[in-house]
XYZ file of N, CA and C in Angstrom:
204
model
N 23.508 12.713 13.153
C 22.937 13.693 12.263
C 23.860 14.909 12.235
N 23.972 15.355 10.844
C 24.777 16.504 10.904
C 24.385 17.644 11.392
N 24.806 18.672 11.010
C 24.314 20.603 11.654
C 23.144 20.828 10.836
N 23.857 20.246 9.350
C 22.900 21.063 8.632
C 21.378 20.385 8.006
N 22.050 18.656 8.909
C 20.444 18.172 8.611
C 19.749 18.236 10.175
N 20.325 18.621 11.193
C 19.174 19.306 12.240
C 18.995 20.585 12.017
N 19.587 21.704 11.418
C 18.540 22.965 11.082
C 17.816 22.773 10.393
N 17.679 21.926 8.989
C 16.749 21.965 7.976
C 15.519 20.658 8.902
N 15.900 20.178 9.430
C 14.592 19.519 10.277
C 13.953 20.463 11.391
N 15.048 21.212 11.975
C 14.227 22.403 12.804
C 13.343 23.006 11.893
N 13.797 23.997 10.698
C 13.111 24.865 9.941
C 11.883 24.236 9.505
N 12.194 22.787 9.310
C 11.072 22.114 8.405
C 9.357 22.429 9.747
N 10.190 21.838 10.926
C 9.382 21.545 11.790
C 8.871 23.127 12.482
N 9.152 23.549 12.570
C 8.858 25.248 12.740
C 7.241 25.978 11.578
N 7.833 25.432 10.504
C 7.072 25.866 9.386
C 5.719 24.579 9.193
N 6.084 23.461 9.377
C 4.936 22.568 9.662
C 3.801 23.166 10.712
N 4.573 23.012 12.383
C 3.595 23.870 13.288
C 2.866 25.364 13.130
N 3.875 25.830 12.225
C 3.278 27.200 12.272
C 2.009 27.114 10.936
N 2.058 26.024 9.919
C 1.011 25.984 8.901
C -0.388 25.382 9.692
N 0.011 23.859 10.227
C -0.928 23.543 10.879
C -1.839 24.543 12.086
N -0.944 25.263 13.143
C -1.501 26.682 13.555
C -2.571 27.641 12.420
N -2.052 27.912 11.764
C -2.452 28.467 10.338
C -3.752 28.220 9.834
N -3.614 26.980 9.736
C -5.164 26.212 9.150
C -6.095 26.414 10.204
N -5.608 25.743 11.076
C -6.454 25.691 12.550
C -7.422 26.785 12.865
N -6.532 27.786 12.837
C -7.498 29.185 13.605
C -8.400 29.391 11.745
N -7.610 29.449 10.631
C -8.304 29.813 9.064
C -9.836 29.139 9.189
N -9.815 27.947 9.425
C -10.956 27.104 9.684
C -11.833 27.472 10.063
N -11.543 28.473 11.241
C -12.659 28.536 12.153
C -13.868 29.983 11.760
N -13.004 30.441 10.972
C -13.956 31.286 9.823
C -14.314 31.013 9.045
N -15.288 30.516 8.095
C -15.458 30.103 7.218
C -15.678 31.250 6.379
N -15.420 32.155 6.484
C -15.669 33.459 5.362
C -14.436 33.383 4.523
N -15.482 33.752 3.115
C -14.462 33.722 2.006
C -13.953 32.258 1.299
N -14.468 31.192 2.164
C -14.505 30.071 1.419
C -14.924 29.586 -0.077
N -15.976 29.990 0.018
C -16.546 29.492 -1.397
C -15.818 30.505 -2.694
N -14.999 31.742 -2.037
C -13.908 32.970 -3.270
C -12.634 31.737 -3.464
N -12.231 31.452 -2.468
C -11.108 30.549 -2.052
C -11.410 29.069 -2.892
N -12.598 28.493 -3.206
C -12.532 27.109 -4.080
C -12.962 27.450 -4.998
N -13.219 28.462 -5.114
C -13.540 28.428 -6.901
C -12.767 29.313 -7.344
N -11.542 29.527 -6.769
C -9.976 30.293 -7.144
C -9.262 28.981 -7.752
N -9.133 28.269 -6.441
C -8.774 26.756 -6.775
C -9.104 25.907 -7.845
N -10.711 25.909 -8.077
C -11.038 25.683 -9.341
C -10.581 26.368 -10.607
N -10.599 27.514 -10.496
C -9.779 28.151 -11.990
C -8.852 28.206 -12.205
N -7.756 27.760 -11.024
C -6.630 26.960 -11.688
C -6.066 26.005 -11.962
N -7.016 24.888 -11.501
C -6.752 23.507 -11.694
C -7.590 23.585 -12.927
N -8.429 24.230 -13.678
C -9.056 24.140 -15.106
C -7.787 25.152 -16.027
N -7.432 25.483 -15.893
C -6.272 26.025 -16.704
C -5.360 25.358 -16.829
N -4.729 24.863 -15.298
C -3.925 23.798 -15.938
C -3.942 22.562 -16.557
N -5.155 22.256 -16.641
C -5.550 21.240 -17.164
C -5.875 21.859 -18.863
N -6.054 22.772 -19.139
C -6.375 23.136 -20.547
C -4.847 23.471 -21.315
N -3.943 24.153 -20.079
C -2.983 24.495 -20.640
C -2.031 23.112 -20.863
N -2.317 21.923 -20.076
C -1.455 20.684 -20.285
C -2.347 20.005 -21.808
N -3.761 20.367 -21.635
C -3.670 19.618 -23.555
C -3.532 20.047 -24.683
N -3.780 21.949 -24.325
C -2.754 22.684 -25.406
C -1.555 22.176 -26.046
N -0.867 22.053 -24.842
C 0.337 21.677 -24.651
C 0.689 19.802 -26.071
N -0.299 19.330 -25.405
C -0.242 17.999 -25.754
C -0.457 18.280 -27.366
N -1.871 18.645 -27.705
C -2.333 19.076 -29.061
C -1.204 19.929 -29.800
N -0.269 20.497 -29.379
C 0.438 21.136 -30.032
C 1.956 20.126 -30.388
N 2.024 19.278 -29.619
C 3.187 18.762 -29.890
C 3.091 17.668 -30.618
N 1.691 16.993 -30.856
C 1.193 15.837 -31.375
C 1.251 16.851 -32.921
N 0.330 17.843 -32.959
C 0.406 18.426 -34.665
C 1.575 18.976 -34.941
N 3.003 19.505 -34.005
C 4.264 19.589 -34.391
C 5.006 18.207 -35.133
N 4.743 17.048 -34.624
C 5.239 15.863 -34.935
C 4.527 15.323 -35.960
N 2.969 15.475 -36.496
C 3.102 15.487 -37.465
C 2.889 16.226 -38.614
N 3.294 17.397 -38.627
C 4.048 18.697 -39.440
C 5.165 17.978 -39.906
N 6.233 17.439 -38.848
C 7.589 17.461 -39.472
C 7.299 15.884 -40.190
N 6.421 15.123 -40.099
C 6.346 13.778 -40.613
C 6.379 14.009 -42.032
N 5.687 15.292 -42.051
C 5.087 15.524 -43.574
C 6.766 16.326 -44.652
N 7.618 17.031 -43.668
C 8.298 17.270 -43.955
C 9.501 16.541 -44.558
């Protein structure tokens, strides 16, 4: 293994323990949970509105130019 693929496995592994740490003790409060999933929820509903925007707009771009 090279230098620079054992620092980026150190760093990786540093930042793994220190998330799992992270969660661990977060857990043990449960305050502020239910602000925290329905944060989560309003952005997994946006992105989901903003991906069929997305879709609806490129489907009536294509056929705009059909007509063209």
């Amino acid at each position: 293994m090279t230098q620079l693929n054992q620092t980026i496995t150190a760093y990786l592994t540093v930042a793994l323990v220190s998330l799992r740490r992270w969660l661990g003790t977060s857990r043990r409060g449960e305050r502020g949970s239910v602000t925290l999933e329905h944060l989560i929820w309003a952005i997994v509903i946006i992105a989901v509105v903003a991906i069929a925007a997305a879709a609806i707009t490129a489907a009536i771009n294509r056929r705009t130019d059909l007509l063209n």
